[in-house]
Amino acid sequence: MRQLLESTAARAIRYLEGLYGRQVAPGEDAIGEIPRFDESLPDDTTEAELILQMLDEVGSPASMAMAGPRFYGFVIGGSLPVALAANWLATAWDQNSALYQVTPATALIENVALRWLLDLLKLPSESGGAFVTGATVANFTALAAARHVVLEQVGWNVEAEGLFGAPPITVIVGEEAHPTLFKSLGLLGLGRSRVVKVSIDTQGRMRSESIPTIAGPTIICTQAGNVNTGGFDPIGTICDIAHEAGAWVHVDGAFGLWAATAPSRAYLTEDIKNADSWATDAHKWLNVPYDSGLAIVRDTDALRAAMAITAEYLPTSTPYRNPSDYTPELSRRSRGVEIWAALRHLGRKGVAELIERCCRHARRFAEELGKAGYQILNEVVLNQVLVSFGDPETTNRVIAAIQAEGTCWCGGTTWQGHTAMRISVSSWATTDDDVDRSIDAILRIVRHQSR
Ligand SMILES: *Cc1c(COP(=O)(O)O)cnc(C)c1O
């Protein structure tokens, strides 16, 4: 066992060190090898070391260098070494982190991590939280608490009775809500399409004046950090309107919520604490390994009512909460350990520095590409930059060429009818030098492409 785990650690270290020099996207040759995994189930046992060798020799070169410093696709983020190391150790512990009495250390660590997160993100200290797989499930979890409360207010117990015959819930969303938010609504029986959509401005922010008159059970889903522009809905104003009418306000802040930790960006999240629930990712901007998201609900009892199972064989009264009373899952890994490790390592200042640095890098991209004559399509308020290189064909050709050249990796998107390349700077590993190298490569490629 020792030999296997040590050689695997050595492989992982070699892989990570190799990311600085290699192309970000895997090459055709490497991708050509992956069908080697596609074999029939063997009858016989194979030496464990050979299994790891195969994963490393075939899998590693065919991976996208998302853990490296120059991956700017989607909103991804790498893994802080301390978070990766904590993941390794906690995985070795193999704790089924459902119940305090059975796995006290991981239950307590998650409790502390939650308290620190509420402090760092400037959210109400009495809130309950759930460590889940990502923002999709965090939205689902928080909105389940919302569903519980707005129906309880009209005398309906949704956990017991379901939605058959229940009073209808009006769900209000911005036209630019993240696609996964609609999926979460679908999973909750609230419907992906039966929502009321509110119009948005040029940055994808909900126009609060377009929110319809609220009557009856209502949930308003707002967004902190549009996945294209980084824009924030006017959440403070929306909370005022909603709370006047007894509606619930949820915030999808998968990456945007982290703006609260950075002094120069905190203005973006000023009144977000007035909402009722929040969803965010730790695997994006906190740079912990997948999969790690967080649902936060001001009314802890509502979250518990939506998520707890009370079977008699499960111990209930404990000095620290049972994580499984707050999550969709019963058995689950102790993903809060990595979050704790990242926060314990970075401290308040380190988190702020990480967020500030990514925003600074994004601004440099926008300035340099703008100076070179290319159109920046968004107000760069956070870590997201949208750039057009001309007509859609040219922009798409440039994106493909950048991905093939391999210095960095950026994806494409369509923003309000314009084809654009999206640059998201979300990794601790990205340095000034990486930004220089990436800008040089992008400009070299775009000039060559538009010749
Ligand atoms: C990334 C993202 C999501 C989905 O998050 P997952 O972690 O992939 O489930 C939801 N909302 C927004 C705004 C996002 O940026």
Coordinates of N, CA and C in Angstrom, one line a residue, residues 91-188:
T91 N -9.6 12.0 2.1 CA -10.0 10.9 1.3 C -9.5 9.6 2.0
A92 N -8.3 9.7 2.5 CA -7.7 8.5 3.2 C -8.5 8.2 4.5
W93 N -9.0 9.2 5.1 CA -9.9 9.0 6.3 C -11.1 8.3 5.9
D94 N -11.7 8.6 4.7 CA -12.9 7.9 4.2 C -14.0 8.0 5.1
Q95 N -14.3 9.2 5.7 CA -15.3 9.4 6.6 C -16.7 9.5 5.9
N96 N -17.7 8.8 6.3 CA -19.0 9.0 5.9 C -19.6 10.1 6.7
S97 N -19.5 11.3 6.2 CA -19.7 12.5 7.1 C -21.1 12.9 7.2
A98 N -22.0 12.0 7.6 CA -23.4 12.3 7.8 C -23.7 12.7 9.3
L99 N -23.1 12.1 10.2 CA -23.5 12.2 11.6 C -22.3 12.6 12.5
Y100 N -22.6 13.5 13.4 CA -21.5 14.0 14.4 C -21.0 12.8 15.2
Q101 N -21.9 12.0 15.8 CA -21.5 11.0 16.7 C -20.6 10.0 16.1
V102 N -20.7 9.8 14.8 CA -19.9 8.8 14.1 C -18.7 9.3 13.5
T103 N -18.7 10.5 13.0 CA -17.6 11.2 12.4 C -17.4 12.6 13.0
P104 N -17.1 12.7 14.3 CA -17.1 14.0 15.0 C -16.1 15.0 14.4
A105 N -14.9 14.6 14.0 CA -13.9 15.5 13.6 C -14.4 16.2 12.3
T106 N -14.8 15.5 11.3 CA -15.2 16.1 10.1 C -16.5 16.9 10.2
A107 N -17.4 16.5 11.1 CA -18.6 17.3 11.4 C -18.3 18.6 12.0
L108 N -17.3 18.6 13.0 CA -16.9 19.8 13.6 C -16.2 20.7 12.7
I109 N -15.3 20.2 11.9 CA -14.5 21.0 10.9 C -15.4 21.7 9.9
E110 N -16.5 21.0 9.5 CA -17.4 21.6 8.6 C -18.2 22.7 9.2
N111 N -18.5 22.5 10.5 CA -19.2 23.5 11.3 C -18.4 24.8 11.4
V112 N -17.1 24.6 11.6 CA -16.2 25.8 11.8 C -16.0 26.4 10.4
A113 N -15.9 25.6 9.3 CA -15.7 26.2 8.0 C -16.9 27.0 7.6
L114 N -18.1 26.5 8.0 CA -19.4 27.3 7.7 C -19.4 28.6 8.4
R115 N -19.0 28.6 9.7 CA -18.9 29.8 10.5 C -18.0 30.8 9.9
W116 N -16.8 30.4 9.5 CA -15.8 31.3 8.8 C -16.3 31.8 7.5
L117 N -17.0 30.9 6.7 CA -17.5 31.4 5.4 C -18.6 32.5 5.6
L118 N -19.5 32.3 6.6 CA -20.5 33.3 6.8 C -19.8 34.7 7.2
D119 N -18.8 34.6 8.0 CA -18.0 35.8 8.4 C -17.4 36.4 7.1
L120 N -16.7 35.6 6.4 CA -15.9 36.1 5.2 C -16.8 36.7 4.1
L121 N -18.0 36.0 3.9 CA -18.9 36.4 2.8 C -19.9 37.5 3.3
K122 N -19.7 37.8 4.6 CA -20.6 38.9 5.2 C -22.1 38.5 5.1
L123 N -22.4 37.3 5.5 CA -23.7 36.8 5.5 C -24.2 36.6 6.9
P124 N -25.5 36.6 7.2 CA -26.0 36.6 8.6 C -25.4 35.4 9.3
S125 N -24.9 35.6 10.5 CA -24.2 34.6 11.3 C -25.1 33.5 11.8
E126 N -26.4 33.7 11.8 CA -27.3 32.7 12.3 C -27.7 31.7 11.1
S127 N -27.2 31.9 9.9 CA -27.6 31.1 8.8 C -27.2 29.6 9.0
G128 N -27.9 28.8 8.3 CA -27.6 27.4 8.2 C -26.9 27.2 6.9
G129 N -26.2 26.1 6.8 CA -25.5 25.8 5.5 C -25.3 24.4 5.2
A130 N -25.1 24.1 3.9 CA -24.9 22.7 3.5 C -23.7 22.6 2.5
F131 N -22.8 21.7 2.8 CA -21.7 21.5 1.9 C -22.1 20.5 0.8
V132 N -22.3 21.0 -0.4 CA -22.9 20.1 -1.4 C -21.9 20.1 -2.6
T133 N -22.4 19.5 -3.7 CA -21.4 19.2 -4.8 C -21.1 20.4 -5.7
G134 N -22.0 21.4 -5.8 CA -21.7 22.6 -6.6 C -22.9 23.5 -6.6
A135 N -22.8 24.6 -7.4 CA -23.8 25.6 -7.3 C -25.2 25.1 -7.8
T136 N -25.2 24.1 -8.7 CA -26.5 23.6 -9.2 C -27.2 23.0 -8.0
V137 N -26.5 22.1 -7.2 CA -27.2 21.5 -6.1 C -27.4 22.5 -4.9
A138 N -26.5 23.4 -4.8 CA -26.6 24.5 -3.8 C -27.9 25.3 -4.1
N139 N -28.1 25.6 -5.4 CA -29.4 26.3 -5.7 C -30.6 25.4 -5.4
F140 N -30.5 24.2 -5.7 CA -31.6 23.2 -5.5 C -31.9 23.2 -4.0
T141 N -30.8 23.1 -3.2 CA -30.9 22.9 -1.7 C -31.6 24.2 -1.1
A142 N -31.0 25.3 -1.4 CA -31.5 26.6 -0.9 C -33.0 26.8 -1.3
L143 N -33.3 26.5 -2.6 CA -34.6 26.7 -3.1 C -35.6 25.7 -2.5
A144 N -35.1 24.6 -2.0 CA -36.0 23.6 -1.3 C -36.5 24.3 0.0
A145 N -35.5 25.0 0.6 CA -35.9 25.7 1.9 C -36.9 26.8 1.6
A146 N -36.6 27.5 0.5 CA -37.6 28.6 0.1 C -39.0 28.0 -0.2
R147 N -39.0 26.9 -0.9 CA -40.3 26.2 -1.2 C -41.0 25.8 0.1
H148 N -40.3 25.3 1.0 CA -40.8 25.0 2.3 C -41.5 26.2 3.0
V149 N -40.8 27.3 3.0 CA -41.3 28.4 3.8 C -42.5 29.1 3.1
V150 N -42.4 29.3 1.8 CA -43.5 30.1 1.1 C -44.8 29.2 1.1
L151 N -44.6 27.9 1.1 CA -45.9 27.1 1.2 C -46.3 26.9 2.6
E152 N -45.4 26.9 3.6 CA -45.8 26.8 5.0 C -46.6 28.0 5.4
Q153 N -46.2 29.2 4.8 CA -46.9 30.4 5.1 C -48.4 30.4 4.7
V154 N -48.7 29.5 3.7 CA -50.1 29.4 3.3 C -50.7 28.0 3.8
G155 N -50.0 27.5 4.8 CA -50.6 26.3 5.4 C -50.4 25.0 4.7
W156 N -49.3 24.9 3.9 CA -49.1 23.7 3.1 C -47.7 23.1 3.5
N157 N -47.7 21.8 3.8 CA -46.5 21.1 4.2 C -46.0 20.4 2.9
V158 N -45.0 21.0 2.2 CA -44.6 20.4 1.0 C -43.8 19.1 1.1
E159 N -43.1 19.0 2.2 CA -42.3 17.8 2.4 C -43.2 16.6 2.6
A160 N -44.3 16.8 3.3 CA -45.3 15.7 3.6 C -46.2 15.5 2.4
E161 N -46.7 16.5 1.8 CA -47.8 16.4 0.8 C -47.3 16.5 -0.6
G162 N -46.1 17.0 -0.8 CA -45.7 17.2 -2.2 C -46.3 18.4 -2.8
L163 N -46.2 18.5 -4.1 CA -46.8 19.7 -4.8 C -48.2 19.4 -5.4
F164 N -48.7 18.1 -5.3 CA -50.0 17.8 -5.9 C -51.0 18.5 -5.1
G165 N -51.8 19.4 -5.8 CA -52.8 20.2 -5.1 C -52.3 21.3 -4.2
A166 N -51.0 21.6 -4.3 CA -50.5 22.7 -3.4 C -50.9 24.1 -4.1
P167 N -50.9 25.1 -3.2 CA -51.1 26.4 -3.8 C -49.9 26.7 -4.7
P168 N -50.2 27.4 -5.8 CA -49.1 27.7 -6.8 C -48.0 28.7 -6.2
I169 N -46.8 28.5 -6.6 CA -45.7 29.4 -6.2 C -45.3 30.2 -7.5
T170 N -45.3 31.5 -7.3 CA -44.7 32.3 -8.4 C -43.2 32.3 -8.3
V171 N -42.5 32.0 -9.4 CA -41.0 32.0 -9.3 C -40.6 33.1 -10.3
I172 N -39.9 34.1 -9.8 CA -39.4 35.2 -10.7 C -37.9 35.1 -10.8
V173 N -37.5 35.1 -12.1 CA -36.0 35.0 -12.4 C -35.6 36.1 -13.4
G174 N -34.4 36.4 -13.5 CA -33.9 37.3 -14.5 C -33.7 36.6 -15.8
E175 N -33.8 37.3 -16.9 CA -33.7 36.6 -18.2 C -32.3 36.0 -18.4
E176 N -31.3 36.5 -17.6 CA -30.0 36.0 -17.7 C -29.6 35.0 -16.6
A177 N -30.6 34.4 -15.9 CA -30.3 33.5 -14.9 C -29.5 32.3 -15.5
H178 N -28.6 31.7 -14.7 CA -27.7 30.6 -15.2 C -28.6 29.4 -15.6
P179 N -28.2 28.7 -16.7 CA -29.1 27.6 -17.1 C -29.3 26.6 -16.0
T180 N -28.3 26.4 -15.1 CA -28.5 25.4 -14.0 C -29.5 25.8 -13.0
L181 N -29.8 27.1 -12.9 CA -30.9 27.5 -12.0 C -32.2 27.0 -12.4
F182 N -32.4 27.0 -13.8 CA -33.7 26.5 -14.3 C -33.8 25.0 -14.0
K183 N -32.6 24.3 -14.2 CA -32.6 22.9 -13.9 C -33.0 22.6 -12.4
S184 N -32.4 23.4 -11.5 CA -32.7 23.3 -10.1 C -34.2 23.4 -9.9
L185 N -34.8 24.4 -10.5 CA -36.3 24.7 -10.4 C -37.0 23.5 -10.9
G186 N -36.6 22.9 -12.0 CA -37.2 21.7 -12.5 C -37.2 20.5 -11.6
L187 N -36.1 20.3 -10.9 CA -35.9 19.2 -10.0 C -36.9 19.4 -8.8
L188 N -37.1 20.7 -8.4 CA -38.0 21.0 -7.3 C -39.5 20.9 -7.6

